[in-house]
Amino acid sequence: QVQLVESGGGLVQAGGSLRLSCAASGGSITNYVMGWFRQAPGKEREFVAGITRSVPITNYADSVKGRFTVSRDYSKNTVYLQMNSLKPEDTAMYYCAATLSFRIPTSQGNYDYWGRGTQVTVSS
C-alpha cells in the first residue's frame, strides 16, 4: 500500500504563499487519484483540491479556487499544492490522500490512504 508524507507547512503572513508537497512511497501516484484536505480546530475535515491519475484534471473547493493549484510530478512520485494569497481562514492541518477511484471524490470517506498532515498557519 502507498505511504504518504506531507511537508512544506509553516507560518506565513496573510497574502503570502506556501507550497505543500506530498511524497508517495510503496506505490506509484499514477495508480491513484490524489486529494488535499484540511482540518481547522473544532471543524470537520474538508476537501481542498484533487487531481486525476493521467490527464491532469483538477477540482477545487470554491474557497480556494483561483488561489491554490494542485499538480503532480511523476518522476518524483510527488503531488504539490501551491497556495497563494493565503488568508487567516486557510489556517489548518493539511492532509494528502489517495484513492483508487476513477474520479475526484470530495468526501474523505472515499479516500483509501492518508498522510499525517502538515500544519499551515496564516497570521493576519
PDB file of C-alpha atoms in Angstrom:
ATOM      1  CA  GLN A   1       0.000   0.000   0.000  1.00  0.00           C
ATOM      2  CA  VAL A   2       1.089   3.538  -0.629  1.00  0.00           C
ATOM      3  CA  GLN A   3       2.520   5.709   2.152  1.00  0.00           C
ATOM      4  CA  LEU A   4       2.120   9.483   2.005  1.00  0.00           C
ATOM      5  CA  VAL A   5       4.244  12.116   3.742  1.00  0.00           C
ATOM      6  CA  GLU A   6       3.351  15.807   3.634  1.00  0.00           C
ATOM      7  CA  SER A   7       5.811  18.661   4.052  1.00  0.00           C
ATOM      8  CA  GLY A   8       6.074  22.372   3.397  1.00  0.00           C
ATOM      9  CA  GLY A   9       3.737  23.756   6.005  1.00  0.00           C
ATOM     10  CA  GLY A  10       4.635  26.651   8.258  1.00  0.00           C
ATOM     11  CA  LEU A  11       3.769  30.132   9.464  1.00  0.00           C
ATOM     12  CA  VAL A  12       3.118  32.801   6.842  1.00  0.00           C
ATOM     13  CA  GLN A  13       1.571  36.261   6.796  1.00  0.00           C
ATOM     14  CA  ALA A  14      -1.721  36.910   5.072  1.00  0.00           C
ATOM     15  CA  GLY A  15      -1.177  37.396   1.352  1.00  0.00           C
ATOM     16  CA  GLY A  16       1.835  35.115   1.345  1.00  0.00           C
ATOM     17  CA  SER A  17       2.436  31.766  -0.333  1.00  0.00           C
ATOM     18  CA  LEU A  18       3.389  28.235   0.578  1.00  0.00           C
ATOM     19  CA  ARG A  19       3.920  25.075  -1.433  1.00  0.00           C
ATOM     20  CA  LEU A  20       2.976  21.806   0.174  1.00  0.00           C
ATOM     21  CA  SER A  21       4.452  18.528  -1.004  1.00  0.00           C
ATOM     22  CA  CYS A  22       3.107  15.021  -0.665  1.00  0.00           C
ATOM     23  CA  ALA A  23       5.747  12.367  -1.294  1.00  0.00           C
ATOM     24  CA  ALA A  24       4.460   8.881  -2.011  1.00  0.00           C
ATOM     25  CA  SER A  25       6.294   5.600  -1.408  1.00  0.00           C
ATOM     26  CA  GLY A  26       5.344   1.973  -1.695  1.00  0.00           C
ATOM     27  CA  GLY A  27       3.260   2.697  -4.771  1.00  0.00           C
ATOM     28  CA  SER A  28       3.097   4.947  -7.799  1.00  0.00           C
ATOM     29  CA  ILE A  29       0.867   8.015  -7.826  1.00  0.00           C
ATOM     30  CA  THR A  30      -0.012   7.057 -11.408  1.00  0.00           C
ATOM     31  CA  ASN A  31      -2.349   4.495  -9.862  1.00  0.00           C
ATOM     32  CA  TYR A  32      -4.251   6.933  -7.662  1.00  0.00           C
ATOM     33  CA  VAL A  33      -6.419   9.988  -7.751  1.00  0.00           C
ATOM     34  CA  MET A  34      -4.810  12.343  -5.235  1.00  0.00           C
ATOM     35  CA  GLY A  35      -6.552  14.791  -2.946  1.00  0.00           C
ATOM     36  CA  TRP A  36      -5.730  17.500  -0.453  1.00  0.00           C
ATOM     37  CA  PHE A  37      -7.908  18.080   2.608  1.00  0.00           C
ATOM     38  CA  ARG A  38      -7.648  20.407   5.576  1.00  0.00           C
ATOM     39  CA  GLN A  39      -8.967  20.479   9.108  1.00  0.00           C
ATOM     40  CA  ALA A  40      -9.104  23.536  11.318  1.00  0.00           C
ATOM     41  CA  PRO A  41      -9.527  23.233  15.098  1.00  0.00           C
ATOM     42  CA  GLY A  42     -13.105  22.446  16.002  1.00  0.00           C
ATOM     43  CA  LYS A  43     -14.109  21.901  12.392  1.00  0.00           C
ATOM     44  CA  GLU A  44     -14.623  18.905  10.170  1.00  0.00           C
ATOM     45  CA  ARG A  45     -12.028  17.866   7.618  1.00  0.00           C
ATOM     46  CA  GLU A  46     -12.856  19.427   4.268  1.00  0.00           C
ATOM     47  CA  PHE A  47     -11.856  18.852   0.664  1.00  0.00           C
ATOM     48  CA  VAL A  48      -9.443  21.399  -0.775  1.00  0.00           C
ATOM     49  CA  ALA A  49      -8.248  20.097  -4.143  1.00  0.00           C
ATOM     50  CA  GLY A  50      -7.780  16.944  -6.174  1.00  0.00           C
ATOM     51  CA  ILE A  51      -6.084  15.724  -9.325  1.00  0.00           C
ATOM     52  CA  THR A  52      -6.709  12.699 -11.515  1.00  0.00           C
ATOM     53  CA  ARG A  53      -4.285   9.943 -12.499  1.00  0.00           C
ATOM     54  CA  SER A  54      -3.116  10.706 -16.021  1.00  0.00           C
ATOM     55  CA  VAL A  55      -4.695  13.649 -17.827  1.00  0.00           C
ATOM     56  CA  PRO A  56      -4.351  16.369 -15.185  1.00  0.00           C
ATOM     57  CA  ILE A  57      -7.974  17.100 -14.492  1.00  0.00           C
ATOM     58  CA  THR A  58      -8.304  19.063 -11.263  1.00  0.00           C
ATOM     59  CA  ASN A  59     -11.057  20.058  -8.886  1.00  0.00           C
ATOM     60  CA  TYR A  60     -11.046  22.716  -6.172  1.00  0.00           C
ATOM     61  CA  ALA A  61     -13.193  23.818  -3.290  1.00  0.00           C
ATOM     62  CA  ASP A  62     -14.864  27.143  -4.006  1.00  0.00           C
ATOM     63  CA  SER A  63     -12.991  28.724  -1.102  1.00  0.00           C
ATOM     64  CA  VAL A  64      -9.595  28.167  -2.745  1.00  0.00           C
ATOM     65  CA  LYS A  65     -10.361  28.491  -6.478  1.00  0.00           C
ATOM     66  CA  GLY A  66      -8.030  30.945  -8.153  1.00  0.00           C
ATOM     67  CA  ARG A  67      -5.591  30.864  -5.226  1.00  0.00           C
ATOM     68  CA  PHE A  68      -4.497  27.215  -4.915  1.00  0.00           C
ATOM     69  CA  THR A  69      -3.086  24.946  -7.605  1.00  0.00           C
ATOM     70  CA  VAL A  70      -2.641  21.183  -7.358  1.00  0.00           C
ATOM     71  CA  SER A  71      -0.077  19.419  -9.544  1.00  0.00           C
ATOM     72  CA  ARG A  72       1.868  16.185  -9.715  1.00  0.00           C
ATOM     73  CA  ASP A  73       5.412  15.182 -10.698  1.00  0.00           C
ATOM     74  CA  TYR A  74       5.501  11.547 -11.760  1.00  0.00           C
ATOM     75  CA  SER A  75       9.307  11.431 -11.818  1.00  0.00           C
ATOM     76  CA  LYS A  76       9.370  12.372  -8.121  1.00  0.00           C
ATOM     77  CA  ASN A  77       6.204  10.471  -7.230  1.00  0.00           C
ATOM     78  CA  THR A  78       5.043  13.637  -5.533  1.00  0.00           C
ATOM     79  CA  VAL A  79       1.927  15.799  -5.504  1.00  0.00           C
ATOM     80  CA  TYR A  80       2.037  19.508  -4.743  1.00  0.00           C
ATOM     81  CA  LEU A  81      -0.362  22.144  -3.509  1.00  0.00           C
ATOM     82  CA  GLN A  82       0.716  25.671  -4.368  1.00  0.00           C
ATOM     83  CA  MET A  83      -1.110  28.106  -2.112  1.00  0.00           C
ATOM     84  CA  ASN A  84      -1.098  31.805  -2.962  1.00  0.00           C
ATOM     85  CA  SER A  85      -2.869  34.824  -1.472  1.00  0.00           C
ATOM     86  CA  LEU A  86      -3.227  32.984   1.794  1.00  0.00           C
ATOM     87  CA  LYS A  87      -5.841  34.121   4.280  1.00  0.00           C
ATOM     88  CA  PRO A  88      -6.113  33.568   8.048  1.00  0.00           C
ATOM     89  CA  GLU A  89      -9.090  31.293   7.371  1.00  0.00           C
ATOM     90  CA  ASP A  90      -6.734  28.954   5.476  1.00  0.00           C
ATOM     91  CA  THR A  91      -5.103  28.065   8.793  1.00  0.00           C
ATOM     92  CA  ALA A  92      -5.451  24.307   9.283  1.00  0.00           C
ATOM     93  CA  MET A  93      -3.715  20.973   9.245  1.00  0.00           C
ATOM     94  CA  TYR A  94      -3.388  19.941   5.607  1.00  0.00           C
ATOM     95  CA  TYR A  95      -3.589  16.293   4.617  1.00  0.00           C
ATOM     96  CA  CYS A  96      -2.734  14.444   1.438  1.00  0.00           C
ATOM     97  CA  ALA A  97      -4.854  11.451   0.466  1.00  0.00           C
ATOM     98  CA  ALA A  98      -5.001   8.837  -2.265  1.00  0.00           C
ATOM     99  CA  THR A  99      -7.905   6.912  -3.723  1.00  0.00           C
ATOM    100  CA  LEU A 100      -8.353   4.135  -6.253  1.00  0.00           C
ATOM    101  CA  SER A 101     -11.476   5.896  -7.503  1.00  0.00           C
ATOM    102  CA  PHE A 102     -11.650   6.973 -11.142  1.00  0.00           C
ATOM    103  CA  ARG A 103     -12.975  10.418 -10.268  1.00  0.00           C
ATOM    104  CA  ILE A 104     -12.044  13.061  -7.691  1.00  0.00           C
ATOM    105  CA  PRO A 105     -14.110  12.411  -4.578  1.00  0.00           C
ATOM    106  CA  THR A 106     -14.732  15.364  -2.278  1.00  0.00           C
ATOM    107  CA  SER A 107     -15.700  13.208   0.698  1.00  0.00           C
ATOM    108  CA  GLN A 108     -12.893  11.995   2.949  1.00  0.00           C
ATOM    109  CA  GLY A 109     -14.595   8.630   3.296  1.00  0.00           C
ATOM    110  CA  ASN A 110     -13.823   7.848  -0.331  1.00  0.00           C
ATOM    111  CA  TYR A 111     -10.053   8.025   0.139  1.00  0.00           C
ATOM    112  CA  ASP A 112      -8.059   4.915   0.954  1.00  0.00           C
ATOM    113  CA  TYR A 113      -4.720   6.267   2.171  1.00  0.00           C
ATOM    114  CA  TRP A 114      -3.741   9.321   4.207  1.00  0.00           C
ATOM    115  CA  GLY A 115      -0.667  11.161   5.323  1.00  0.00           C
ATOM    116  CA  ARG A 116      -0.202  12.552   8.825  1.00  0.00           C
ATOM    117  CA  GLY A 117      -0.575  16.156   7.790  1.00  0.00           C
ATOM    118  CA  THR A 118       1.394  19.378   7.802  1.00  0.00           C
ATOM    119  CA  GLN A 119       0.349  22.495   9.709  1.00  0.00           C
ATOM    120  CA  VAL A 120      -0.315  25.752   7.887  1.00  0.00           C
ATOM    121  CA  THR A 121      -0.790  28.900   9.963  1.00  0.00           C
ATOM    122  CA  VAL A 122      -1.635  32.228   8.344  1.00  0.00           C
ATOM    123  CA  SER A 123      -1.279  35.317  10.516  1.00  0.00           C
ATOM    124  CA  SER A 124      -3.294  38.488   9.932  1.00  0.00           C
TER     125      SER A 124
END
